[in-house]
Amino acid sequence: MINSSIDNLISQIDDGALIALPAEYSFVPMDVVRGLIAAQAKDLHLLCVPIGGLATDMLIGARCIETLEAAAVSLGEAGAAPRFSEVVVNGEINMLDATCPAIHSSLQASEKGVPFMPLGGVIGSDLVVHRKDWQVIDDPLGKGNGRILLLPAIKPDFALFHAPLADRDGNVWVGKRRELFTMAHASAHSLVTVERIQNECLLDDDLYAAGTIPSMYITAIAEAKNGAWPLGLAGSYGRDNAAIAEYARAAKTQTGFEAWMQTHLAGKLKCDAGVGA
Amino acid sequence: METVSREEFLICAISRLLCTPDICHVAVGAASPIPGAAALLAQATDNPQLRVSIIHGDTNNPFTDGGRELFDCAGQGRIDAFFLGGVQIDGAANINLVGLGKYPETTRRFPGSFGSAYMYFTVPNVFLFAHEHSARVLVPRVDFISAPGSSPDDVARKGGPKYLVSNLAIMEFDRAKKLFRLLSVAPGHSVEEVVEKTGFEIEIAPDVSTTSEPEVEQLELLKRKVAPSLARTYPAFTLRVFGINA
């Protein structure tokens, strides 16, 4: 559905769903994350593609996550992800540690419709010991490669991301952020927020078409100005480093996190009105 | 001469190690401002052909095929040098980026393994980087192996540890003997101090030396050319170390 609302996107995500979110160098749908928190989503299985940041930490702090699969979770230059660090030590979520290319490969398996994908390296890492769903086999084709790791396909219920631009036909432009293509291909549904919806079809212009996810992969699109705030949207706006640093300080405690979330939502309204970031 | 900061010293030391004909393409991963600066400095110093790919951010980032491209590129053998850190690093060059204590009930949790478990196997010259040279970082045995320092013969592996660089020392990993060899010690420190602050056995190179101080030209290039470029990827670091705003 084109021109849906964020509330409508959120309402499609049932408790317990497997959702995939991009890393902070890509296009993170912070308005949707805020919406999930406001709707008190529960027991979500979050797949970070492949690393988590502010969005992941906020969803953890708001008790929305039951299982987390990630190669790492960090706030980048703002330091450790405070809610993640505490909750994992306390054993309050089911943590599936991975490594970046393993997550990409598992999504590529779904993208190709095959049940698993081999990946080089990794053997000898304790990740393999703890990931009961991963399996090491002898090279079945006898190519002299030795043992190799197999990773199960991951098929998210929902790929969630923000993008600069969509069109009235439901095509979404993400440019070179091609991990979003992989996420959309691999997932049952893609729920997308965009800065802007244009009338002209993106596929009519080859310069745009190459970076456009066709509507066949997209379930719903909602317009969301500054929808990645306080994270940036490359080519559109930068990160609000002050807001992120403030979060990193406040969220060191659960109480601080909860207080920050309230002001934070108000801060977003200010930002939308063009006052803030 | 102005006082040289710890960061500038490390950047210049790593940069010199990167200036070798074996290294044509350096990739820099997440949260690596010092390695990123070192790679850009190596490029600016005397090696304009050196390709430097910084994966996060839009500056010095050539990748157009999404998050997987760095790893595919490494798997194809197109990346010659990469940097990995470690909450713990042990004498067999195993690295731990996950946490302290017995996993999964860690007593202190760190971000996670990132791409280490793959890059360590695929990139021939992996530089290990320790922010703190102490027996709590350089341990006899890591609590969790994010990525192993070596592999048995029946696991394909082209890559692995080359150097371990810290604020105190530069060590080289001997893949045959599976141990680190001390090559040089930072000015004002001794071999004995390095041995004492290293929680595992190391070999001392017969010609162990003092790590060179940054050259005036290096520092000048670093401030004039490297820092403004780095600021677009690591604004907080660049502001703190060089006083330059993005």
Short mmCIF file of C-alpha atoms in Angstrom, two decimals:
data_model
loop_
_atom_site.label_atom_id
_atom_site.label_comp_id
_atom_site.label_asym_id
_atom_site.label_seq_id
_atom_site.Cartn_x
_atom_site.Cartn_y
_atom_site.Cartn_z
CA MET A 1 0.00 0.00 0.00
CA ILE A 2 1.44 3.36 -1.06
CA ASN A 3 0.86 6.33 1.18
CA SER A 4 0.18 4.24 4.22
CA SER A 5 0.75 5.65 7.70
CA ILE A 6 3.42 4.72 10.22
CA ASP A 7 0.65 3.48 12.52
CA ASN A 8 -0.56 1.22 9.76
CA LEU A 9 2.94 -0.20 9.25
CA ILE A 10 3.31 -0.85 12.96
CA SER A 11 -0.09 -2.54 13.18
CA GLN A 12 1.07 -5.19 10.69
CA ILE A 13 3.94 -6.31 12.92
CA ASP A 14 2.63 -8.92 15.32
CA ASP A 15 4.32 -9.64 18.63
CA GLY A 16 6.95 -12.33 18.13
CA ALA A 17 7.67 -11.37 14.52
CA LEU A 18 11.15 -11.72 13.01
CA ILE A 19 12.14 -8.23 11.92
CA ALA A 20 15.30 -7.16 10.09
CA LEU A 21 16.86 -3.71 10.55
CA PRO A 22 19.83 -2.26 8.64
CA ALA A 23 23.07 -1.00 10.22
CA GLU A 24 23.60 2.68 10.96
CA TYR A 25 25.65 3.24 7.82
CA SER A 26 22.50 2.32 5.92
CA PHE A 27 18.93 3.67 6.20
CA VAL A 28 17.45 2.98 9.65
CA PRO A 29 13.68 3.59 10.07
CA MET A 30 13.77 5.34 13.43
CA ASP A 31 10.13 6.50 13.21
CA VAL A 32 9.06 2.87 12.90
CA VAL A 33 11.30 1.93 15.83
CA ARG A 34 9.71 4.67 17.91
CA GLY A 35 6.30 3.44 16.77
CA LEU A 36 7.05 -0.13 17.85
CA ILE A 37 8.14 1.15 21.24
CA ALA A 38 5.03 3.33 21.62
CA ALA A 39 2.85 0.35 20.64
CA GLN A 40 4.66 -1.78 23.25
CA ALA A 41 5.64 -4.47 20.76
CA LYS A 42 6.67 -7.69 22.50
CA ASP A 43 8.86 -10.76 21.96
CA LEU A 44 10.28 -9.53 18.68
CA HIS A 45 13.12 -11.47 17.11
CA LEU A 46 15.43 -8.76 15.79
CA LEU A 47 17.96 -9.52 13.08
CA CYS A 48 20.56 -6.77 12.76
CA VAL A 49 21.91 -6.58 9.20
CA PRO A 50 24.57 -7.12 10.30
CA ILE A 51 25.22 -4.81 13.28
CA GLY A 52 22.91 -2.95 15.61
CA GLY A 53 23.09 0.54 17.03
CA LEU A 54 20.74 3.10 18.48
CA ALA A 55 17.55 1.43 17.17
CA THR A 56 18.55 -1.94 18.60
CA ASP A 57 19.52 -0.45 21.94
CA MET A 58 16.22 1.43 22.19
CA LEU A 59 14.13 -1.63 21.34
CA ILE A 60 16.05 -3.62 23.97
CA GLY A 61 15.61 -0.90 26.59
CA ALA A 62 11.87 -0.79 25.84
CA ARG A 63 11.63 -4.58 26.39
CA CYS A 64 10.45 -5.25 22.85
CA ILE A 65 13.07 -7.91 22.06
CA GLU A 66 13.05 -11.60 22.97
CA THR A 67 15.81 -12.79 20.60
CA LEU A 68 18.59 -10.71 19.09
CA GLU A 69 20.82 -11.87 16.26
CA ALA A 70 23.72 -9.55 15.47
CA ALA A 71 27.41 -9.49 14.61
CA ALA A 72 27.80 -6.61 17.07
CA VAL A 73 25.83 -3.83 18.72
CA SER A 74 27.47 -0.44 19.25
CA LEU A 75 26.66 3.26 19.11
CA GLY A 76 29.79 3.88 17.02
CA GLU A 77 31.62 7.02 18.08
CA ALA A 78 29.09 7.52 20.88
CA GLY A 79 30.47 4.37 22.53
CA ALA A 80 28.92 1.20 23.90
CA ALA A 81 25.23 0.45 23.46
CA PRO A 82 24.21 0.79 27.11
CA ARG A 83 20.92 -1.14 27.26
CA PHE A 84 22.33 -3.95 25.14
CA SER A 85 25.45 -4.27 27.31
CA GLU A 86 23.44 -4.57 30.52
CA VAL A 87 20.61 -6.76 29.31
CA VAL A 88 22.90 -9.32 27.67
CA VAL A 89 25.00 -9.70 30.82
CA ASN A 90 21.81 -10.20 32.82
CA GLY A 91 20.71 -12.91 30.39
CA GLU A 92 17.41 -11.12 29.77
CA ILE A 93 17.40 -11.72 26.02
CA ASN A 94 18.27 -14.68 23.87
CA MET A 95 21.47 -13.54 22.20
CA LEU A 96 22.55 -15.12 18.94
CA ASP A 97 26.06 -13.85 18.28
CA ALA A 98 27.05 -13.91 14.63
CA THR A 99 29.65 -12.41 12.30
CA CYS A 100 28.80 -9.86 9.57
CA PRO A 101 29.21 -12.04 6.45
CA ALA A 102 27.23 -14.88 8.09
CA ILE A 103 24.17 -12.64 8.35
CA HIS A 104 24.60 -11.39 4.78
CA SER A 105 24.97 -15.00 3.58
CA SER A 106 21.90 -16.26 5.46
CA LEU A 107 19.82 -13.54 3.82
CA GLN A 108 21.34 -14.34 0.43
CA ALA A 109 20.22 -17.96 0.91
CA SER A 110 16.63 -16.76 1.32
CA GLU A 111 17.12 -14.39 -1.59
CA LYS A 112 17.99 -17.38 -3.77
CA GLY A 113 15.36 -19.63 -2.26
CA VAL A 114 17.91 -22.20 -1.05
CA PRO A 115 17.90 -23.62 2.49
CA PHE A 116 21.49 -22.81 3.44
CA MET A 117 24.64 -21.08 2.26
CA PRO A 118 28.30 -22.00 2.70
CA LEU A 119 30.76 -19.42 4.04
CA GLY A 120 34.54 -19.56 4.24
CA GLY A 121 36.49 -18.79 7.39
CA VAL A 122 34.79 -18.70 10.82
CA ILE A 123 35.70 -22.32 11.77
CA GLY A 124 37.61 -22.25 15.04
CA SER A 125 35.65 -19.26 16.29
CA ASP A 126 33.61 -19.91 19.43
CA LEU A 127 30.66 -18.52 17.49
CA VAL A 128 30.41 -21.92 15.79
CA VAL A 129 30.41 -23.71 19.14
CA HIS A 130 27.45 -21.69 20.41
CA ARG A 131 25.41 -21.43 17.22
CA LYS A 132 23.56 -24.76 17.24
CA ASP A 133 21.85 -23.81 13.96
CA TRP A 134 25.21 -23.54 12.15
CA GLN A 135 26.95 -26.66 10.87
CA VAL A 136 30.47 -27.49 9.71
CA ILE A 137 30.78 -30.15 7.01
CA ASP A 138 33.55 -31.64 4.91
CA ASP A 139 33.79 -30.09 1.47
CA PRO A 140 31.11 -32.22 -0.27
CA LEU A 141 32.43 -31.58 -3.78
CA GLY A 142 36.02 -32.50 -2.95
CA LYS A 143 37.42 -29.22 -4.24
CA GLY A 144 40.26 -29.39 -1.75
CA ASN A 145 38.83 -26.64 0.41
CA GLY A 146 38.64 -28.72 3.58
CA ARG A 147 35.84 -28.19 6.06
CA ILE A 148 33.28 -25.46 5.44
CA LEU A 149 30.56 -23.73 7.44
CA LEU A 150 26.89 -23.94 6.45
CA LEU A 151 24.47 -21.25 7.54
CA PRO A 152 20.70 -21.66 7.49
CA ALA A 153 18.63 -19.30 5.35
CA ILE A 154 17.03 -16.51 7.34
CA LYS A 155 13.66 -15.33 6.09
CA PRO A 156 12.53 -12.29 8.09
CA ASP A 157 8.81 -11.67 8.42
CA PHE A 158 9.50 -7.99 7.90
CA ALA A 159 12.34 -5.97 6.43
CA LEU A 160 12.09 -2.49 7.95
CA PHE A 161 13.95 0.44 6.47
CA HIS A 162 13.77 4.12 5.65
CA ALA A 163 14.63 5.53 2.20
CA PRO A 164 15.04 8.93 0.60
CA LEU A 165 12.47 8.44 -2.14
CA ALA A 166 9.57 6.34 -3.45
CA ASP A 167 7.14 6.78 -6.33
CA ARG A 168 3.36 6.45 -6.71
CA ASP A 169 3.83 2.95 -8.15
CA GLY A 170 5.39 1.75 -4.90
CA ASN A 171 8.98 1.53 -6.10
CA VAL A 172 11.59 2.58 -3.53
CA TRP A 173 14.93 4.22 -4.31
CA VAL A 174 17.82 3.30 -1.99
CA GLY A 175 20.77 4.04 -4.29
CA LYS A 176 23.87 2.07 -3.41
CA ARG A 177 22.49 0.73 -0.12
CA ARG A 178 22.19 -2.68 -1.69
CA GLU A 179 21.90 -4.59 1.57
CA LEU A 180 18.36 -3.19 1.56
CA PHE A 181 17.73 -5.00 -1.72
CA THR A 182 18.92 -8.23 -0.11
CA MET A 183 16.74 -7.64 2.94
CA ALA A 184 13.69 -6.92 0.78
CA HIS A 185 14.29 -9.94 -1.46
CA ALA A 186 14.77 -12.26 1.52
CA SER A 187 11.85 -11.06 3.64
CA ALA A 188 8.17 -11.99 3.41
CA HIS A 189 7.23 -8.30 3.67
CA SER A 190 9.00 -4.98 3.46
CA LEU A 191 7.54 -2.05 5.36
CA VAL A 192 9.21 1.15 4.29
CA THR A 193 9.21 4.78 5.34
CA VAL A 194 10.43 7.44 2.94
CA GLU A 195 11.29 11.11 3.04
CA ARG A 196 9.28 11.82 -0.09
CA ILE A 197 6.96 10.18 -2.62
CA GLN A 198 7.21 11.47 -6.18
CA ASN A 199 4.77 11.15 -9.06
CA GLU A 200 7.29 10.16 -11.76
CA CYS A 201 8.02 6.43 -11.96
CA LEU A 202 11.56 5.71 -10.73
CA LEU A 203 11.93 2.82 -13.16
CA ASP A 204 11.53 5.15 -16.16
CA ASP A 205 14.93 6.69 -15.47
CA ASP A 206 17.86 4.25 -15.68
CA LEU A 207 19.96 6.37 -13.32
CA TYR A 208 17.34 5.84 -10.62
CA ALA A 209 16.20 2.37 -11.71
CA ALA A 210 19.56 0.77 -10.88
CA GLY A 211 19.11 1.84 -7.24
CA THR A 212 15.39 1.16 -7.04
CA ILE A 213 13.71 -1.76 -5.28
CA PRO A 214 10.69 -2.64 -7.43
CA SER A 215 7.24 -2.58 -5.85
CA MET A 216 6.85 -6.38 -6.05
CA TYR A 217 9.00 -6.63 -2.91
CA ILE A 218 7.33 -3.78 -1.04
CA THR A 219 4.28 -4.31 1.18
CA ALA A 220 3.64 -0.78 2.37
CA ILE A 221 5.19 2.69 2.26
CA ALA A 222 4.59 5.59 4.62
CA GLU A 223 5.97 9.09 4.31
CA ALA A 224 8.15 10.11 7.27
CA LYS A 225 10.06 13.38 7.16
CA ASN A 226 13.36 13.09 9.05
CA GLY A 227 12.39 9.46 9.55
CA ALA A 228 15.94 8.38 10.39
CA TRP A 229 16.51 11.05 13.06
CA PRO A 230 18.64 11.20 15.16
CA LEU A 231 20.59 8.99 12.77
CA GLY A 232 21.50 10.40 9.40
CA LEU A 233 20.27 9.61 5.92
CA ALA A 234 23.27 9.76 3.58
CA GLY A 235 22.71 12.33 0.85
CA SER A 236 19.83 13.94 2.77
CA TYR A 237 20.90 14.82 6.31
CA GLY A 238 23.62 13.99 8.81
CA ARG A 239 23.57 12.34 12.21
CA ASP A 240 22.47 14.41 15.18
CA ASN A 241 25.60 13.54 17.15
CA ALA A 242 24.57 15.65 20.14
CA ALA A 243 21.27 13.78 20.52
CA ILE A 244 23.00 10.42 20.18
CA ALA A 245 25.67 11.33 22.75
CA GLU A 246 22.94 12.48 25.10
CA TYR A 247 21.18 9.13 24.66
CA ALA A 248 24.44 7.25 25.36
CA ARG A 249 24.80 9.09 28.66
CA ALA A 250 21.17 8.89 29.74
CA ALA A 251 20.62 5.23 28.84
CA LYS A 252 23.43 4.02 31.11
CA THR A 253 20.61 3.22 33.54
CA GLN A 254 17.15 1.85 32.75
CA THR A 255 15.55 4.82 34.54
CA GLY A 256 17.65 7.25 32.54
CA PHE A 257 16.68 5.42 29.37
CA GLU A 258 12.97 5.66 30.12
CA ALA A 259 13.20 9.35 30.95
CA TRP A 260 15.16 9.98 27.76
CA MET A 261 12.64 8.13 25.61
CA GLN A 262 9.89 10.51 26.68
CA THR A 263 11.84 13.67 25.91
CA HIS A 264 13.20 12.00 22.80
CA LEU A 265 9.75 11.52 21.31
CA ALA A 266 9.01 15.18 22.00
CA GLY A 267 12.38 16.04 20.42
CA LYS A 268 11.35 14.27 17.24
CA LEU A 269 8.21 16.40 16.98
CA LYS A 270 10.37 19.48 17.33
CA CYS A 271 12.67 18.14 14.62
CA ASP A 272 9.72 17.55 12.28
CA ALA A 273 8.64 21.14 12.80
CA GLY A 274 12.09 22.20 11.60
CA VAL A 275 13.18 23.50 14.99
CA GLY A 276 15.59 20.75 16.02
CA ALA A 277 18.23 18.84 14.05
CA MET B 1 58.32 20.56 18.26
CA GLU B 2 54.81 20.26 19.65
CA THR B 3 54.07 17.41 22.00
CA VAL B 4 53.05 14.33 20.08
CA SER B 5 49.83 12.73 21.30
CA ARG B 6 49.50 9.00 21.89
CA GLU B 7 47.11 8.81 18.94
CA GLU B 8 49.51 10.63 16.60
CA PHE B 9 52.34 8.34 17.67
CA LEU B 10 50.28 5.21 16.93
CA ILE B 11 48.97 6.55 13.62
CA CYS B 12 52.49 7.32 12.41
CA ALA B 13 53.87 3.96 13.59
CA ILE B 14 51.10 1.97 11.88
CA SER B 15 51.40 4.10 8.77
CA ARG B 16 55.08 3.13 8.38
CA LEU B 17 54.18 -0.57 8.62
CA LEU B 18 51.64 -0.09 5.82
CA CYS B 19 54.25 1.36 3.44
CA THR B 20 55.36 -1.94 1.91
CA PRO B 21 55.01 -3.24 -1.65
CA ASP B 22 52.89 -6.21 -0.44
CA ILE B 23 50.10 -3.87 0.53
CA CYS B 24 48.15 -2.26 -2.30
CA HIS B 25 44.67 -2.16 -0.75
CA VAL B 26 43.94 -1.40 2.90
CA ALA B 27 40.40 -1.74 4.20
CA VAL B 28 39.30 -0.20 7.46
CA GLY B 29 36.34 -1.55 9.40
CA ALA B 30 33.99 -0.27 12.08
CA ALA B 31 35.16 1.97 14.94
CA SER B 32 38.77 2.23 13.72
CA PRO B 33 39.78 5.91 13.62
CA ILE B 34 43.50 5.30 14.36
CA PRO B 35 43.90 2.59 11.68
CA GLY B 36 41.84 4.73 9.29
CA ALA B 37 44.13 7.70 9.85
CA ALA B 38 47.21 5.49 9.50
CA ALA B 39 46.01 4.13 6.15
CA LEU B 40 45.23 7.60 4.81
CA LEU B 41 48.60 8.82 6.05
CA ALA B 42 50.41 5.94 4.31
CA GLN B 43 48.60 6.91 1.13
CA ALA B 44 49.47 10.60 1.54
CA THR B 45 53.10 9.96 2.51
CA ASP B 46 54.64 8.25 -0.46
CA ASN B 47 52.13 5.88 -1.84
CA PRO B 48 49.40 7.56 -3.91
CA GLN B 49 48.64 4.19 -5.54
CA LEU B 50 47.62 2.73 -2.18
CA ARG B 51 43.90 2.08 -2.19
CA VAL B 52 42.23 2.89 1.13
CA SER B 53 38.63 1.74 1.66
CA ILE B 54 36.85 2.87 4.80
CA ILE B 55 33.63 0.91 5.03
CA HIS B 56 31.53 3.16 7.25
CA GLY B 57 30.47 6.57 6.07
CA ASP B 58 30.55 8.09 2.62
CA THR B 59 34.13 9.33 2.48
CA ASN B 60 36.88 7.03 1.18
CA ASN B 61 34.19 4.38 0.80
CA PRO B 62 34.24 2.93 -2.74
CA PHE B 63 31.77 0.10 -2.15
CA THR B 64 28.52 0.11 -4.13
CA ASP B 65 27.21 -3.41 -3.55
CA GLY B 66 25.99 -3.14 0.00
CA GLY B 67 27.32 -4.36 3.33
CA ARG B 68 28.44 -7.70 1.97
CA GLU B 69 30.86 -6.27 -0.61
CA LEU B 70 33.77 -5.75 1.82
CA PHE B 71 33.61 -9.44 2.74
CA ASP B 72 33.17 -10.66 -0.81
CA CYS B 73 36.08 -8.43 -1.82
CA ALA B 74 38.27 -9.94 0.93
CA GLY B 75 37.18 -13.45 -0.08
CA GLN B 76 38.29 -12.73 -3.63
CA GLY B 77 41.75 -11.79 -2.31
CA ARG B 78 41.42 -8.12 -3.24
CA ILE B 79 42.22 -6.73 0.21
CA ASP B 80 45.81 -6.88 1.46
CA ALA B 81 45.54 -5.35 4.92
CA PHE B 82 42.84 -4.98 7.57
CA PHE B 83 42.72 -4.07 11.25
CA LEU B 84 41.16 -5.92 14.14
CA GLY B 85 40.98 -4.90 17.77
CA GLY B 86 40.44 -7.05 20.79
CA VAL B 87 39.00 -6.74 24.25
CA GLN B 88 41.46 -9.56 24.80
CA ILE B 89 44.22 -10.89 22.56
CA ASP B 90 46.20 -13.97 23.50
CA GLY B 91 49.65 -15.31 22.67
CA ALA B 92 48.25 -17.52 19.90
CA ALA B 93 46.74 -14.37 18.30
CA ASN B 94 43.19 -15.42 19.12
CA ILE B 95 41.01 -12.34 19.57
CA ASN B 96 37.96 -11.72 21.73
CA LEU B 97 35.54 -8.92 20.84
CA VAL B 98 32.54 -10.34 22.71
CA GLY B 99 33.02 -10.15 26.44
CA LEU B 100 34.75 -11.13 29.65
CA GLY B 101 33.93 -14.24 31.67
CA LYS B 102 32.45 -17.51 30.54
CA TYR B 103 30.19 -16.99 27.53
CA PRO B 104 27.23 -16.59 27.32
CA GLU B 105 27.06 -15.46 30.97
CA THR B 106 29.66 -12.77 30.44
CA THR B 107 30.55 -10.48 33.33
CA ARG B 108 31.12 -7.61 30.93
CA ARG B 109 29.77 -7.46 27.44
CA PHE B 110 31.41 -5.73 24.47
CA PRO B 111 29.84 -5.05 21.05
CA GLY B 112 30.53 -8.39 19.37
CA SER B 113 32.67 -10.13 16.78
CA PHE B 114 31.78 -7.89 13.79
CA GLY B 115 33.37 -9.38 10.63
CA SER B 116 36.51 -10.62 12.41
CA ALA B 117 35.69 -14.33 12.07
CA TYR B 118 35.86 -13.94 8.31
CA MET B 119 38.35 -11.12 7.67
CA TYR B 120 41.02 -12.86 9.79
CA PHE B 121 40.87 -15.83 7.39
CA THR B 122 40.86 -13.89 4.15
CA VAL B 123 43.15 -10.86 4.52
CA PRO B 124 46.89 -11.72 4.39
CA ASN B 125 48.10 -8.87 6.60
CA VAL B 126 45.85 -8.39 9.61
CA PHE B 127 47.06 -5.76 12.05
CA LEU B 128 45.92 -6.38 15.60
CA PHE B 129 45.48 -3.21 17.54
CA ALA B 130 45.48 -3.02 21.35
CA HIS B 131 44.37 0.31 22.84
CA GLU B 132 45.97 -0.65 26.13
CA HIS B 133 49.13 -2.73 26.51
CA SER B 134 48.43 -4.58 29.74
CA ALA B 135 48.11 -8.09 31.12
CA ARG B 136 44.33 -7.68 31.23
CA VAL B 137 44.15 -7.13 27.47
CA LEU B 138 47.08 -9.32 26.40
CA VAL B 139 46.06 -12.49 28.19
CA PRO B 140 47.30 -16.11 28.24
CA ARG B 141 43.99 -17.32 26.81
CA VAL B 142 41.02 -15.28 25.60
CA ASP B 143 37.65 -15.91 27.30
CA PHE B 144 35.90 -16.15 23.93
CA ILE B 145 37.45 -16.73 20.53
CA SER B 146 35.78 -14.31 18.13
CA ALA B 147 38.39 -15.25 15.55
CA PRO B 148 41.24 -17.76 15.90
CA GLY B 149 44.86 -16.77 15.24
CA SER B 150 45.60 -19.92 13.28
CA SER B 151 43.74 -22.86 11.75
CA PRO B 152 44.35 -26.55 11.15
CA ASP B 153 45.39 -27.68 7.68
CA ASP B 154 41.90 -28.85 6.73
CA VAL B 155 40.49 -25.31 6.95
CA ALA B 156 41.20 -23.05 3.97
CA ARG B 157 42.95 -19.91 5.14
CA LYS B 158 44.93 -17.28 3.25
CA GLY B 159 44.83 -14.62 5.90
CA GLY B 160 45.90 -14.07 9.45
CA PRO B 161 47.80 -11.97 11.97
CA LYS B 162 50.82 -9.98 10.83
CA TYR B 163 51.50 -7.42 13.57
CA LEU B 164 50.22 -6.49 17.00
CA VAL B 165 50.51 -2.77 17.62
CA SER B 166 49.96 -1.16 21.01
CA ASN B 167 50.90 2.07 22.73
CA LEU B 168 54.05 0.30 24.02
CA ALA B 169 55.21 -2.08 21.36
CA ILE B 170 55.15 -3.46 17.86
CA MET B 171 55.19 -7.23 17.68
CA GLU B 172 55.17 -9.52 14.68
CA PHE B 173 53.30 -12.82 14.67
CA ASP B 174 55.35 -15.83 13.62
CA ARG B 175 52.77 -18.10 11.99
CA ALA B 176 55.06 -21.13 12.00
CA LYS B 177 55.95 -20.89 15.69
CA LYS B 178 52.53 -19.44 16.59
CA LEU B 179 53.95 -16.74 18.81
CA PHE B 180 54.57 -13.00 18.85
CA ARG B 181 58.06 -11.56 18.45
CA LEU B 182 58.83 -8.13 19.89
CA LEU B 183 60.21 -5.88 17.15
CA SER B 184 60.28 -2.45 18.77
CA VAL B 185 59.41 -0.62 21.95
CA ALA B 186 57.96 2.88 22.26
CA PRO B 187 60.42 5.62 23.29
CA GLY B 188 60.75 5.91 27.06
CA HIS B 189 59.82 2.27 27.66
CA SER B 190 61.91 -0.86 28.03
CA VAL B 191 61.80 -4.43 26.78
CA GLU B 192 61.41 -5.56 30.41
CA GLU B 193 58.35 -3.35 30.86
CA VAL B 194 56.77 -4.77 27.69
CA VAL B 195 57.46 -8.34 28.83
CA GLU B 196 56.01 -7.58 32.25
CA LYS B 197 52.83 -6.01 30.82
CA THR B 198 52.25 -8.80 28.31
CA GLY B 199 50.21 -11.65 29.78
CA PHE B 200 51.71 -14.28 27.46
CA GLU B 201 55.15 -15.49 26.43
CA ILE B 202 56.80 -13.56 23.63
CA GLU B 203 60.04 -13.89 21.73
CA ILE B 204 62.40 -10.90 21.64
CA ALA B 205 63.84 -10.11 18.21
CA PRO B 206 67.67 -10.08 18.34
CA ASP B 207 67.62 -6.59 16.83
CA VAL B 208 64.77 -5.21 18.94
CA SER B 209 64.72 -1.44 18.54
CA THR B 210 63.00 1.74 19.68
CA THR B 211 59.88 2.61 17.67
CA SER B 212 60.59 5.75 15.66
CA GLU B 213 58.99 8.99 16.77
CA PRO B 214 56.71 10.59 14.20
CA GLU B 215 58.57 12.67 11.65
CA VAL B 216 57.74 16.34 11.29
CA GLU B 217 56.56 15.70 7.70
CA GLN B 218 54.27 12.91 8.88
CA LEU B 219 52.66 15.11 11.53
CA GLU B 220 52.24 17.94 9.08
CA LEU B 221 50.56 15.70 6.50
CA LEU B 222 48.42 14.16 9.20
CA LYS B 223 47.02 17.52 10.28
CA ARG B 224 46.79 19.16 6.89
CA LYS B 225 45.62 16.34 4.67
CA VAL B 226 44.51 13.30 6.65
CA ALA B 227 42.52 14.85 9.49
CA PRO B 228 40.05 16.81 7.31
CA SER B 229 39.31 13.63 5.32
CA LEU B 230 39.03 11.49 8.46
CA ALA B 231 36.69 14.01 10.09
CA ARG B 232 33.94 13.02 7.70
CA THR B 233 34.01 9.45 9.01
CA TYR B 234 35.09 10.03 12.62
CA PRO B 235 34.06 13.57 13.61
CA ALA B 236 34.33 13.08 17.38
CA PHE B 237 37.79 11.50 17.17
CA THR B 238 39.11 14.14 14.78
CA LEU B 239 37.80 16.96 16.94
CA ARG B 240 39.35 15.46 20.07
CA VAL B 241 42.75 14.59 18.60
CA PHE B 242 43.29 17.26 15.96
CA GLY B 243 40.83 19.96 16.99
CA ILE B 244 39.28 19.82 13.54
CA ASN B 245 35.55 20.04 12.95
CA ALA B 246 33.90 17.97 10.22
#
